[in-house]
Amino acid sequence: MLGIENLPKLAGPFLKTERKGPAAMIQQFEQDHGGGMAKDLAKNRRVVMPSWTEHEEIKELQKSYSRNKVRTTKYTFLSFIPKNLFEQLHRFANLYFIFLAALNFVPIVNAFQPEISIIPIVFVMSITAVKDLWEDQRRRKSDQKVNNRLCDVYDRKQKRYVERRWAEVCVGDLVRLCCNEIIPADMVLLHSSDPNGVCHIETANLDGETNLKQRQVVRDLPQGSEFVPENYSSHIECENPNNDLRRFRGFMEHPGKVRVGLHSENLLLRSCTVRNTETVIGIVVYAGHETKAMQNNSGPRYKRSKLERRLNMDVLWCVILLLLMCLIAAVGHGFWLSGLQNPIYMIPDDTHPALAAFYMFWTMIIVLQVLIPISLYVSIEIVKLGQIYFIQNDLDLYNPVLDTGVQCRALNITEDLGQIQFLFSDKTGTLTENRMLFRRCTVAGTEYPHHENGPFTSKHTPLILWECAVVPDPQLQAKLNTLSSAMRSPPRQQAAEISHILDFFLALTVCNTVVVSSPTQPRHVSPTTPSGTPSYTPSTPVTPALSSGAWSEDVDDIQKAKVNSADESESDDEDEAEELLYEAESPDEAALVQAAKAYGCTLLGRSPEQVLVVVPGTGPLSIPLLHVLPFHSARKRMSVVVRHPLTGEVVVYTKGADNVIMELAEADGNLGRRIVMERTQRNLDQYAREGLRTLCVAKKVLEEQEYEAWLKRHEYAETSIENREELLLESAERLETNLTLLGATGIVDRLQEEVPETIEALQEAGIKVWVLTGDKQETAINIAFACKLLRPTDHILMANCDSKETCEARLHELQHEIRQVTKEGVSEDDSSDCVLVIDGRTLDYTLQKELQGSFLELTCCCRSVICCRSTPLQKSQVVRLVRDKLKVMTLAIGDGANDVSMIQMADVGIGISGQEGMQAVMSSDFAISRFKFLRKLILVHGHWCYTRLANMILYFFYKNVMYVNLLFWYQFFCGFSGSTMTNSWVLIFFNLLFTSVPPIIYGVLDKDVSGETLLDLPDLYKSGQNSQAYLPSTFWMNILDAFYQSLVCFFIPYFAYTGSDIGVFSFGSPINGSALLIILLHQLIESRTVTWIHTAILLFSALFYYAFVLLFSLTCVTCNSPTNPLGIETKMMSDPLYYLVCGLTTVLALLPRYYTLEQSQKMERLSAQDYSMSLRQWKENKAAQRLSSRHVPQNLSVNADMPHLTDCIAEAGAVLS
């Protein structure tokens, strides 16, 4: 933790320039650095003054900043061809084929016409170039549209605002925007038409969140009806451009040498939209590519799939196979030449046989080049686009309420969905609705159960703009009603309790960032107390309350105020309050504000300086808002500092995680406070056992001297540029000590529909499901039982440790206990019925290098793991540990900003478009709207995508190897001369055109198992986890099958035409025809689904081949120089032997493949009734086998560090209503 004594050291250069203006600062830099001020200054921070500044150094410095013109295109008119070629040459396959095409231009090794050899690579690279050009053209049009937008910029020469294109805006320009206009650059807010200096923006274009964010004018700037740019003479010093959307550090120095700290609340970000404010004026600090929006524009996501990595390895095997075949041909050619004795049919050549063999090696590389599938990579991209199309258009994954389906944001890892082994899930908003309902509370040690609380008024509300149906607890309502009675005051002994209650609900009302609006007004803020209602801010200092609550001595004042209030004003205020809408960044905040409203503590409006609330029995109270200390994941709490409207005291209201607040609350030897804390802790434990989200509320009253001392240090931290976050964190922690506990709340968050069925199916599929949540252990365990992550027969292992040594011993103890249970009769397989529950502190220890091995060894023995009180950083660390150490395929799913790091760390990241904005969705590979959709997305689409792509890749290798082997076998009969029995056009087009389209259709449409069967039998998913569709053995079996088929395809025509006088190309005609039929029918046999599309494509491929060769045979005389293919195909096809040879060859080649698949598909040919009976019987047998091996459930341990968990284990089977 940072100490206050370290503040000067942390502030760094800030201290040296604290009271210097721009000129003095420049002079100091020039003295210190010997000139070159602009360069040194720009290196550390940015100085911004109005663009019309007369200071030459500053003017030159601002000219060096980026202009506002943006360009997201990759190419220009001149750079497209060289740059695109350079990018495509990064692919090994492209380099390989360009090398072969160039090699074919060498006369001594060329195999056929050089012009023909370049056709395949030119064709493939041209398709890719056209696609890249089309995408870049779309980006260019988008850039032009953005750069040509207009905005009002102040022109000093014309003394008015003039319209300028966005591209012409510069750093230092003063820009004026109106409501609903988009912000052109990052600007510091100088003026707002709102009298409170407030502006609201919508950040949907940045992070997808539609709820409004509040921004405020820099402090100490004059806020009149008009802003005069000429009068603005301050300068800004801020940090250099970065991509952190939630951080902005800097200060503004006014002419009087007064500095004011700048925060993210003062910054309007490019691409956001101004809402609910007539006019705002700001000065541009970052423009163009230096804006935070552009700094975060990293382009499309790219991940390499597991199948792609395997594919690259098999391509290398094909290269090795190619080199081996070429080596055999080269050696054979050398021996063949050595054995010849001056043959009369060869032109005399002085080339040595060894050198000729070397030349032949490269000639064979050219002849057999199609062994490496050049069109495979393009085909894979097309197939994945087709798969994504069907996933996004699956009506079963469509949410009609939100009008959204699945979003596929990463285009190249669809097959990874079929190989998931570990699933890491957030809880709130992912497994649950994240639609909070205030259910119970405890105030001053008294618990109020709220038995009559109703359900949500609207189950499906797209935004956080709903009314939570909170029915007040009768007992608590009766106590508050004493304030509403105009005729009687509460007894003096009840004043302290009522004071606690009022403070509790006031904390719920003001300790938040909720934005208030109404159906008739964009935003409702009452900066001053309305006429006709009393103001309760005392004109003279009020004596501080002597009791525990600040309200205790003023209860009578509230009663008197009630009598003096006009009934009409009261009814008007009530009508107005009923129409208020609360727009919160978190559903928890909205639920708590709604709960306070149900008890009469209504939030009416908010401004940077004050909060307008209604307290029971009064009119509106204007509460001065001194400071807001926002929620921080390290502190796990937020606070507001206000001046009490009745006593004038400075009061800190804090709410946060119960374990944190309870540690900060002090009893100070006060027996009453200790009793309150003990009762509250018991209530919190009960809430957690019921699955409620718990939150504690506390307060602290500051003396004026104490507040002034803290304020000086806090302002110091606010104006710091370096280490500002650390200084502000230290400042907040210094304030949030010795708190007085007010009470706690319990909020219910229902499970989403079909979550238990989804988790059960995923576990049956062999996927280990981990839940990583920030909730208490009891809450997490209860939810785990409700969603069937935990079963009554499971053994629960608890790990809660206070030190690293204790953690290490605990891990070994749990491993020993698992072995003991195994020895007692539980089968080895059923040891996975253990579930580990670990808290955040223990998780910190296990993530350290020394304990990682023990932790992973323990988790491998568990069916599931539940990590409680985990931070966003811990979530990503857990995912990375499991992914890297266990070498498994991981999937992470979440819905909030705290899940982004986990989602990005996993192999597959899935975001849920829920109630916490769209950060998770925008960082994910796939986005869904409900957790239940994960079942079909993984078990069905994941399985299909993996098997389709794996089979298509294997098919590509098979058909290329099969066809290349035909050329290889021919070398044994032509002296290994590199000659071919087919013309070069057919040789090039055979794999590129004639047989390339059917595999694409196969990869997009084939279904090895129906979707209903995959959902009924999740065990079928395990084939993808084990990569059974693409094992090394499967690859080599396909290669061997290709060798067998090529032998049949070559030698049957060879023996059929032995002794005849047909030419070489005539001999190759039935071989090519047979090869085409074998390859096409081989795919037909492999296909589990045959539609009219499959049939049409197969017929088209066959007809296309024959149409091409017939046309070629009829018209081409010199197309294949020096040979003449004229009339060959027409003559061969007129011979009945041609058809006999093709038919016999095809049948014999495919017979083994057909017989093998026939045996494996018997189950699929059962009738619907027989299939259902077989399926039911299989499930019953499996369930009986599982139950027979299970024993009575045991709770292996409950850590002594947390004895209150014992009750939780015993009652953990409770299911949320």
JSON list of C-alpha atoms in Angstrom, two decimals, residues 239-408:
[
{"chain": "A", "resi": 239, "resn": "GLU", "atom": "CA", "xyz": [-0.96, 12.26, -20.66]},
{"chain": "A", "resi": 240, "resn": "ASN", "atom": "CA", "xyz": [0.02, 11.10, -24.12]},
{"chain": "A", "resi": 241, "resn": "PRO", "atom": "CA", "xyz": [-2.55, 9.20, -26.23]},
{"chain": "A", "resi": 242, "resn": "ASN", "atom": "CA", "xyz": [-3.44, 5.70, -25.04]},
{"chain": "A", "resi": 243, "resn": "ASN", "atom": "CA", "xyz": [-6.21, 3.14, -25.48]},
{"chain": "A", "resi": 244, "resn": "ASP", "atom": "CA", "xyz": [-7.65, 3.18, -21.95]},
{"chain": "A", "resi": 245, "resn": "LEU", "atom": "CA", "xyz": [-11.25, 4.29, -22.39]},
{"chain": "A", "resi": 246, "resn": "ARG", "atom": "CA", "xyz": [-11.83, 4.71, -18.66]},
{"chain": "A", "resi": 247, "resn": "ARG", "atom": "CA", "xyz": [-8.75, 6.73, -17.78]},
{"chain": "A", "resi": 248, "resn": "PHE", "atom": "CA", "xyz": [-7.76, 10.31, -18.47]},
{"chain": "A", "resi": 249, "resn": "ARG", "atom": "CA", "xyz": [-5.08, 12.01, -16.43]},
{"chain": "A", "resi": 250, "resn": "GLY", "atom": "CA", "xyz": [-4.13, 15.65, -16.62]},
{"chain": "A", "resi": 251, "resn": "PHE", "atom": "CA", "xyz": [-4.79, 19.09, -15.23]},
{"chain": "A", "resi": 252, "resn": "MET", "atom": "CA", "xyz": [-5.97, 22.50, -16.42]},
{"chain": "A", "resi": 253, "resn": "GLU", "atom": "CA", "xyz": [-4.07, 25.54, -15.27]},
{"chain": "A", "resi": 254, "resn": "HIS", "atom": "CA", "xyz": [-6.04, 28.76, -15.14]},
{"chain": "A", "resi": 255, "resn": "PRO", "atom": "CA", "xyz": [-4.46, 32.22, -15.56]},
{"chain": "A", "resi": 256, "resn": "GLY", "atom": "CA", "xyz": [-4.34, 32.61, -11.78]},
{"chain": "A", "resi": 257, "resn": "LYS", "atom": "CA", "xyz": [-1.93, 29.65, -11.58]},
{"chain": "A", "resi": 258, "resn": "VAL", "atom": "CA", "xyz": [-4.72, 27.53, -10.11]},
{"chain": "A", "resi": 259, "resn": "ARG", "atom": "CA", "xyz": [-4.67, 23.93, -11.18]},
{"chain": "A", "resi": 260, "resn": "VAL", "atom": "CA", "xyz": [-7.71, 21.70, -11.52]},
{"chain": "A", "resi": 261, "resn": "GLY", "atom": "CA", "xyz": [-7.41, 17.96, -12.02]},
{"chain": "A", "resi": 262, "resn": "LEU", "atom": "CA", "xyz": [-8.85, 16.40, -15.18]},
{"chain": "A", "resi": 263, "resn": "HIS", "atom": "CA", "xyz": [-10.54, 12.99, -15.11]},
{"chain": "A", "resi": 264, "resn": "SER", "atom": "CA", "xyz": [-12.41, 10.73, -17.48]},
{"chain": "A", "resi": 265, "resn": "GLU", "atom": "CA", "xyz": [-15.60, 12.52, -16.37]},
{"chain": "A", "resi": 266, "resn": "ASN", "atom": "CA", "xyz": [-14.30, 15.66, -18.12]},
{"chain": "A", "resi": 267, "resn": "LEU", "atom": "CA", "xyz": [-13.50, 13.94, -21.43]},
{"chain": "A", "resi": 268, "resn": "LEU", "atom": "CA", "xyz": [-15.90, 13.52, -24.36]},
{"chain": "A", "resi": 269, "resn": "LEU", "atom": "CA", "xyz": [-14.73, 10.59, -26.48]},
{"chain": "A", "resi": 270, "resn": "ARG", "atom": "CA", "xyz": [-14.81, 10.44, -30.25]},
{"chain": "A", "resi": 271, "resn": "SER", "atom": "CA", "xyz": [-17.70, 8.42, -31.74]},
{"chain": "A", "resi": 272, "resn": "CYS", "atom": "CA", "xyz": [-19.93, 8.93, -28.69]},
{"chain": "A", "resi": 273, "resn": "THR", "atom": "CA", "xyz": [-23.22, 10.78, -29.06]},
{"chain": "A", "resi": 274, "resn": "VAL", "atom": "CA", "xyz": [-24.37, 13.83, -27.09]},
{"chain": "A", "resi": 275, "resn": "ARG", "atom": "CA", "xyz": [-27.72, 13.17, -25.44]},
{"chain": "A", "resi": 276, "resn": "ASN", "atom": "CA", "xyz": [-30.15, 15.20, -23.32]},
{"chain": "A", "resi": 277, "resn": "THR", "atom": "CA", "xyz": [-28.06, 18.39, -23.58]},
{"chain": "A", "resi": 278, "resn": "GLU", "atom": "CA", "xyz": [-28.78, 21.26, -25.94]},
{"chain": "A", "resi": 279, "resn": "THR", "atom": "CA", "xyz": [-25.22, 22.50, -26.47]},
{"chain": "A", "resi": 280, "resn": "VAL", "atom": "CA", "xyz": [-21.74, 21.56, -25.34]},
{"chain": "A", "resi": 281, "resn": "ILE", "atom": "CA", "xyz": [-18.37, 23.14, -26.10]},
{"chain": "A", "resi": 282, "resn": "GLY", "atom": "CA", "xyz": [-15.05, 21.41, -25.75]},
{"chain": "A", "resi": 283, "resn": "ILE", "atom": "CA", "xyz": [-11.40, 21.78, -26.69]},
{"chain": "A", "resi": 284, "resn": "VAL", "atom": "CA", "xyz": [-9.81, 19.00, -28.73]},
{"chain": "A", "resi": 285, "resn": "VAL", "atom": "CA", "xyz": [-6.95, 17.20, -26.94]},
{"chain": "A", "resi": 286, "resn": "TYR", "atom": "CA", "xyz": [-6.64, 14.06, -29.10]},
{"chain": "A", "resi": 287, "resn": "ALA", "atom": "CA", "xyz": [-7.53, 13.91, -32.80]},
{"chain": "A", "resi": 288, "resn": "GLY", "atom": "CA", "xyz": [-7.63, 11.31, -35.54]},
{"chain": "A", "resi": 289, "resn": "HIS", "atom": "CA", "xyz": [-5.67, 8.15, -34.87]},
{"chain": "A", "resi": 290, "resn": "GLU", "atom": "CA", "xyz": [-4.62, 9.45, -31.45]},
{"chain": "A", "resi": 291, "resn": "THR", "atom": "CA", "xyz": [-8.18, 9.35, -30.11]},
{"chain": "A", "resi": 292, "resn": "LYS", "atom": "CA", "xyz": [-9.03, 6.57, -27.70]},
{"chain": "A", "resi": 293, "resn": "ALA", "atom": "CA", "xyz": [-11.61, 5.15, -30.10]},
{"chain": "A", "resi": 294, "resn": "MET", "atom": "CA", "xyz": [-9.03, 4.73, -32.86]},
{"chain": "A", "resi": 295, "resn": "GLN", "atom": "CA", "xyz": [-6.41, 3.47, -30.43]},
{"chain": "A", "resi": 296, "resn": "ASN", "atom": "CA", "xyz": [-8.82, 0.66, -29.58]},
{"chain": "A", "resi": 297, "resn": "ASN", "atom": "CA", "xyz": [-9.55, -0.12, -33.23]},
{"chain": "A", "resi": 298, "resn": "SER", "atom": "CA", "xyz": [-7.32, -3.16, -33.56]},
{"chain": "A", "resi": 299, "resn": "GLY", "atom": "CA", "xyz": [-9.14, -4.67, -36.53]},
{"chain": "A", "resi": 300, "resn": "PRO", "atom": "CA", "xyz": [-10.76, -8.10, -36.79]},
{"chain": "A", "resi": 301, "resn": "ARG", "atom": "CA", "xyz": [-9.87, -10.82, -34.32]},
{"chain": "A", "resi": 302, "resn": "TYR", "atom": "CA", "xyz": [-7.68, -13.66, -35.57]},
{"chain": "A", "resi": 303, "resn": "LYS", "atom": "CA", "xyz": [-7.02, -16.93, -33.81]},
{"chain": "A", "resi": 304, "resn": "ARG", "atom": "CA", "xyz": [-5.49, -20.10, -35.15]},
{"chain": "A", "resi": 305, "resn": "SER", "atom": "CA", "xyz": [-7.72, -23.10, -34.60]},
{"chain": "A", "resi": 306, "resn": "LYS", "atom": "CA", "xyz": [-6.46, -26.43, -33.33]},
{"chain": "A", "resi": 307, "resn": "LEU", "atom": "CA", "xyz": [-7.47, -28.07, -36.61]},
{"chain": "A", "resi": 308, "resn": "GLU", "atom": "CA", "xyz": [-5.51, -25.48, -38.57]},
{"chain": "A", "resi": 309, "resn": "ARG", "atom": "CA", "xyz": [-2.39, -26.25, -36.56]},
{"chain": "A", "resi": 310, "resn": "ARG", "atom": "CA", "xyz": [-2.88, -29.94, -37.26]},
{"chain": "A", "resi": 311, "resn": "LEU", "atom": "CA", "xyz": [-3.42, -29.17, -40.95]},
{"chain": "A", "resi": 312, "resn": "ASN", "atom": "CA", "xyz": [-0.09, -27.40, -41.19]},
{"chain": "A", "resi": 313, "resn": "MET", "atom": "CA", "xyz": [1.64, -30.48, -39.80]},
{"chain": "A", "resi": 314, "resn": "ASP", "atom": "CA", "xyz": [0.01, -32.73, -42.37]},
{"chain": "A", "resi": 315, "resn": "VAL", "atom": "CA", "xyz": [0.97, -30.35, -45.16]},
{"chain": "A", "resi": 316, "resn": "LEU", "atom": "CA", "xyz": [4.56, -30.87, -44.05]},
{"chain": "A", "resi": 317, "resn": "TRP", "atom": "CA", "xyz": [4.01, -34.65, -44.24]},
{"chain": "A", "resi": 318, "resn": "CYS", "atom": "CA", "xyz": [2.75, -34.19, -47.79]},
{"chain": "A", "resi": 319, "resn": "VAL", "atom": "CA", "xyz": [5.86, -32.19, -48.61]},
{"chain": "A", "resi": 320, "resn": "ILE", "atom": "CA", "xyz": [7.99, -35.02, -47.23]},
{"chain": "A", "resi": 321, "resn": "LEU", "atom": "CA", "xyz": [5.96, -37.53, -49.27]},
{"chain": "A", "resi": 322, "resn": "LEU", "atom": "CA", "xyz": [6.42, -35.36, -52.37]},
{"chain": "A", "resi": 323, "resn": "LEU", "atom": "CA", "xyz": [10.18, -35.15, -51.84]},
{"chain": "A", "resi": 324, "resn": "LEU", "atom": "CA", "xyz": [10.34, -38.93, -51.35]},
{"chain": "A", "resi": 325, "resn": "MET", "atom": "CA", "xyz": [8.43, -39.62, -54.59]},
{"chain": "A", "resi": 326, "resn": "CYS", "atom": "CA", "xyz": [10.59, -37.12, -56.49]},
{"chain": "A", "resi": 327, "resn": "LEU", "atom": "CA", "xyz": [13.73, -38.69, -55.04]},
{"chain": "A", "resi": 328, "resn": "ILE", "atom": "CA", "xyz": [12.59, -42.15, -56.15]},
{"chain": "A", "resi": 329, "resn": "ALA", "atom": "CA", "xyz": [11.87, -40.81, -59.63]},
{"chain": "A", "resi": 330, "resn": "ALA", "atom": "CA", "xyz": [15.24, -39.03, -59.81]},
{"chain": "A", "resi": 331, "resn": "VAL", "atom": "CA", "xyz": [17.16, -42.13, -58.70]},
{"chain": "A", "resi": 332, "resn": "GLY", "atom": "CA", "xyz": [15.17, -44.29, -61.09]},
{"chain": "A", "resi": 333, "resn": "HIS", "atom": "CA", "xyz": [15.85, -41.91, -63.94]},
{"chain": "A", "resi": 334, "resn": "GLY", "atom": "CA", "xyz": [19.57, -41.98, -63.20]},
{"chain": "A", "resi": 335, "resn": "PHE", "atom": "CA", "xyz": [19.69, -45.79, -63.15]},
{"chain": "A", "resi": 336, "resn": "TRP", "atom": "CA", "xyz": [17.57, -45.96, -66.30]},
{"chain": "A", "resi": 337, "resn": "LEU", "atom": "CA", "xyz": [19.96, -43.69, -68.18]},
{"chain": "A", "resi": 338, "resn": "SER", "atom": "CA", "xyz": [22.96, -45.60, -66.92]},
{"chain": "A", "resi": 339, "resn": "GLY", "atom": "CA", "xyz": [21.55, -48.85, -68.32]},
{"chain": "A", "resi": 340, "resn": "LEU", "atom": "CA", "xyz": [20.96, -47.52, -71.81]},
{"chain": "A", "resi": 341, "resn": "GLN", "atom": "CA", "xyz": [23.48, -48.28, -74.60]},
{"chain": "A", "resi": 342, "resn": "ASN", "atom": "CA", "xyz": [23.15, -45.58, -77.29]},
{"chain": "A", "resi": 343, "resn": "PRO", "atom": "CA", "xyz": [19.40, -45.91, -77.95]},
{"chain": "A", "resi": 344, "resn": "ILE", "atom": "CA", "xyz": [18.32, -44.82, -81.41]},
{"chain": "A", "resi": 345, "resn": "TYR", "atom": "CA", "xyz": [15.20, -43.02, -80.10]},
{"chain": "A", "resi": 346, "resn": "MET", "atom": "CA", "xyz": [17.12, -40.50, -77.94]},
{"chain": "A", "resi": 347, "resn": "ILE", "atom": "CA", "xyz": [19.00, -37.40, -79.03]},
{"chain": "A", "resi": 348, "resn": "PRO", "atom": "CA", "xyz": [22.63, -37.75, -77.98]},
{"chain": "A", "resi": 349, "resn": "ASP", "atom": "CA", "xyz": [23.34, -35.80, -74.80]},
{"chain": "A", "resi": 350, "resn": "ASP", "atom": "CA", "xyz": [26.57, -35.45, -72.86]},
{"chain": "A", "resi": 351, "resn": "THR", "atom": "CA", "xyz": [24.74, -34.90, -69.54]},
{"chain": "A", "resi": 352, "resn": "HIS", "atom": "CA", "xyz": [25.94, -37.27, -66.86]},
{"chain": "A", "resi": 353, "resn": "PRO", "atom": "CA", "xyz": [23.20, -39.60, -65.45]},
{"chain": "A", "resi": 354, "resn": "ALA", "atom": "CA", "xyz": [23.73, -38.19, -61.96]},
{"chain": "A", "resi": 355, "resn": "LEU", "atom": "CA", "xyz": [23.24, -34.62, -63.19]},
{"chain": "A", "resi": 356, "resn": "ALA", "atom": "CA", "xyz": [20.24, -35.71, -65.24]},
{"chain": "A", "resi": 357, "resn": "ALA", "atom": "CA", "xyz": [18.82, -37.31, -62.10]},
{"chain": "A", "resi": 358, "resn": "PHE", "atom": "CA", "xyz": [19.27, -34.01, -60.26]},
{"chain": "A", "resi": 359, "resn": "TYR", "atom": "CA", "xyz": [17.42, -32.18, -63.04]},
{"chain": "A", "resi": 360, "resn": "MET", "atom": "CA", "xyz": [14.71, -34.84, -63.01]},
{"chain": "A", "resi": 361, "resn": "PHE", "atom": "CA", "xyz": [14.19, -34.31, -59.27]},
{"chain": "A", "resi": 362, "resn": "TRP", "atom": "CA", "xyz": [13.08, -30.72, -59.94]},
{"chain": "A", "resi": 363, "resn": "THR", "atom": "CA", "xyz": [11.06, -31.75, -62.99]},
{"chain": "A", "resi": 364, "resn": "MET", "atom": "CA", "xyz": [9.13, -34.23, -60.82]},
{"chain": "A", "resi": 365, "resn": "ILE", "atom": "CA", "xyz": [8.55, -31.50, -58.23]},
{"chain": "A", "resi": 366, "resn": "ILE", "atom": "CA", "xyz": [6.72, -29.60, -60.98]},
{"chain": "A", "resi": 367, "resn": "VAL", "atom": "CA", "xyz": [4.83, -32.66, -62.26]},
{"chain": "A", "resi": 368, "resn": "LEU", "atom": "CA", "xyz": [3.68, -33.78, -58.80]},
{"chain": "A", "resi": 369, "resn": "GLN", "atom": "CA", "xyz": [3.06, -30.29, -57.41]},
{"chain": "A", "resi": 370, "resn": "VAL", "atom": "CA", "xyz": [-0.67, -30.88, -57.01]},
{"chain": "A", "resi": 371, "resn": "LEU", "atom": "CA", "xyz": [0.12, -33.21, -54.11]},
{"chain": "A", "resi": 372, "resn": "ILE", "atom": "CA", "xyz": [0.08, -30.01, -52.04]},
{"chain": "A", "resi": 373, "resn": "PRO", "atom": "CA", "xyz": [-3.55, -28.80, -52.25]},
{"chain": "A", "resi": 374, "resn": "ILE", "atom": "CA", "xyz": [-3.29, -25.21, -53.46]},
{"chain": "A", "resi": 375, "resn": "SER", "atom": "CA", "xyz": [-7.05, -24.66, -53.34]},
{"chain": "A", "resi": 376, "resn": "LEU", "atom": "CA", "xyz": [-7.43, -26.13, -49.84]},
{"chain": "A", "resi": 377, "resn": "TYR", "atom": "CA", "xyz": [-6.83, -22.86, -47.96]},
{"chain": "A", "resi": 378, "resn": "VAL", "atom": "CA", "xyz": [-9.29, -20.91, -50.09]},
{"chain": "A", "resi": 379, "resn": "SER", "atom": "CA", "xyz": [-11.82, -23.74, -49.74]},
{"chain": "A", "resi": 380, "resn": "ILE", "atom": "CA", "xyz": [-11.47, -23.71, -45.95]},
{"chain": "A", "resi": 381, "resn": "GLU", "atom": "CA", "xyz": [-12.25, -19.97, -45.81]},
{"chain": "A", "resi": 382, "resn": "ILE", "atom": "CA", "xyz": [-15.32, -20.47, -48.01]},
{"chain": "A", "resi": 383, "resn": "VAL", "atom": "CA", "xyz": [-16.52, -23.42, -45.91]},
{"chain": "A", "resi": 384, "resn": "LYS", "atom": "CA", "xyz": [-16.16, -21.47, -42.67]},
{"chain": "A", "resi": 385, "resn": "LEU", "atom": "CA", "xyz": [-18.20, -18.61, -44.11]},
{"chain": "A", "resi": 386, "resn": "GLY", "atom": "CA", "xyz": [-20.90, -21.11, -45.02]},
{"chain": "A", "resi": 387, "resn": "GLN", "atom": "CA", "xyz": [-20.84, -22.63, -41.55]},
{"chain": "A", "resi": 388, "resn": "ILE", "atom": "CA", "xyz": [-21.11, -19.20, -39.95]},
{"chain": "A", "resi": 389, "resn": "TYR", "atom": "CA", "xyz": [-24.07, -18.38, -42.19]},
{"chain": "A", "resi": 390, "resn": "PHE", "atom": "CA", "xyz": [-26.01, -21.41, -40.96]},
{"chain": "A", "resi": 391, "resn": "ILE", "atom": "CA", "xyz": [-25.07, -20.78, -37.31]},
{"chain": "A", "resi": 392, "resn": "GLN", "atom": "CA", "xyz": [-26.24, -17.18, -37.47]},
{"chain": "A", "resi": 393, "resn": "ASN", "atom": "CA", "xyz": [-29.49, -18.16, -39.18]},
{"chain": "A", "resi": 394, "resn": "ASP", "atom": "CA", "xyz": [-30.42, -20.98, -36.81]},
{"chain": "A", "resi": 395, "resn": "LEU", "atom": "CA", "xyz": [-33.86, -20.08, -35.49]},
{"chain": "A", "resi": 396, "resn": "ASP", "atom": "CA", "xyz": [-33.29, -22.20, -32.37]},
{"chain": "A", "resi": 397, "resn": "LEU", "atom": "CA", "xyz": [-30.56, -19.74, -31.36]},
{"chain": "A", "resi": 398, "resn": "TYR", "atom": "CA", "xyz": [-32.69, -16.67, -32.04]},
{"chain": "A", "resi": 399, "resn": "ASN", "atom": "CA", "xyz": [-34.08, -14.59, -29.18]},
{"chain": "A", "resi": 400, "resn": "PRO", "atom": "CA", "xyz": [-37.32, -12.92, -30.35]},
{"chain": "A", "resi": 401, "resn": "VAL", "atom": "CA", "xyz": [-37.47, -10.67, -27.29]},
{"chain": "A", "resi": 402, "resn": "LEU", "atom": "CA", "xyz": [-34.11, -9.05, -27.97]},
{"chain": "A", "resi": 403, "resn": "ASP", "atom": "CA", "xyz": [-34.38, -9.65, -31.72]},
{"chain": "A", "resi": 404, "resn": "THR", "atom": "CA", "xyz": [-30.87, -11.10, -31.78]},
{"chain": "A", "resi": 405, "resn": "GLY", "atom": "CA", "xyz": [-29.31, -14.35, -32.86]},
{"chain": "A", "resi": 406, "resn": "VAL", "atom": "CA", "xyz": [-25.79, -15.65, -32.66]},
{"chain": "A", "resi": 407, "resn": "GLN", "atom": "CA", "xyz": [-23.04, -13.24, -33.66]},
{"chain": "A", "resi": 408, "resn": "CYS", "atom": "CA", "xyz": [-19.90, -14.84, -35.09]}
]
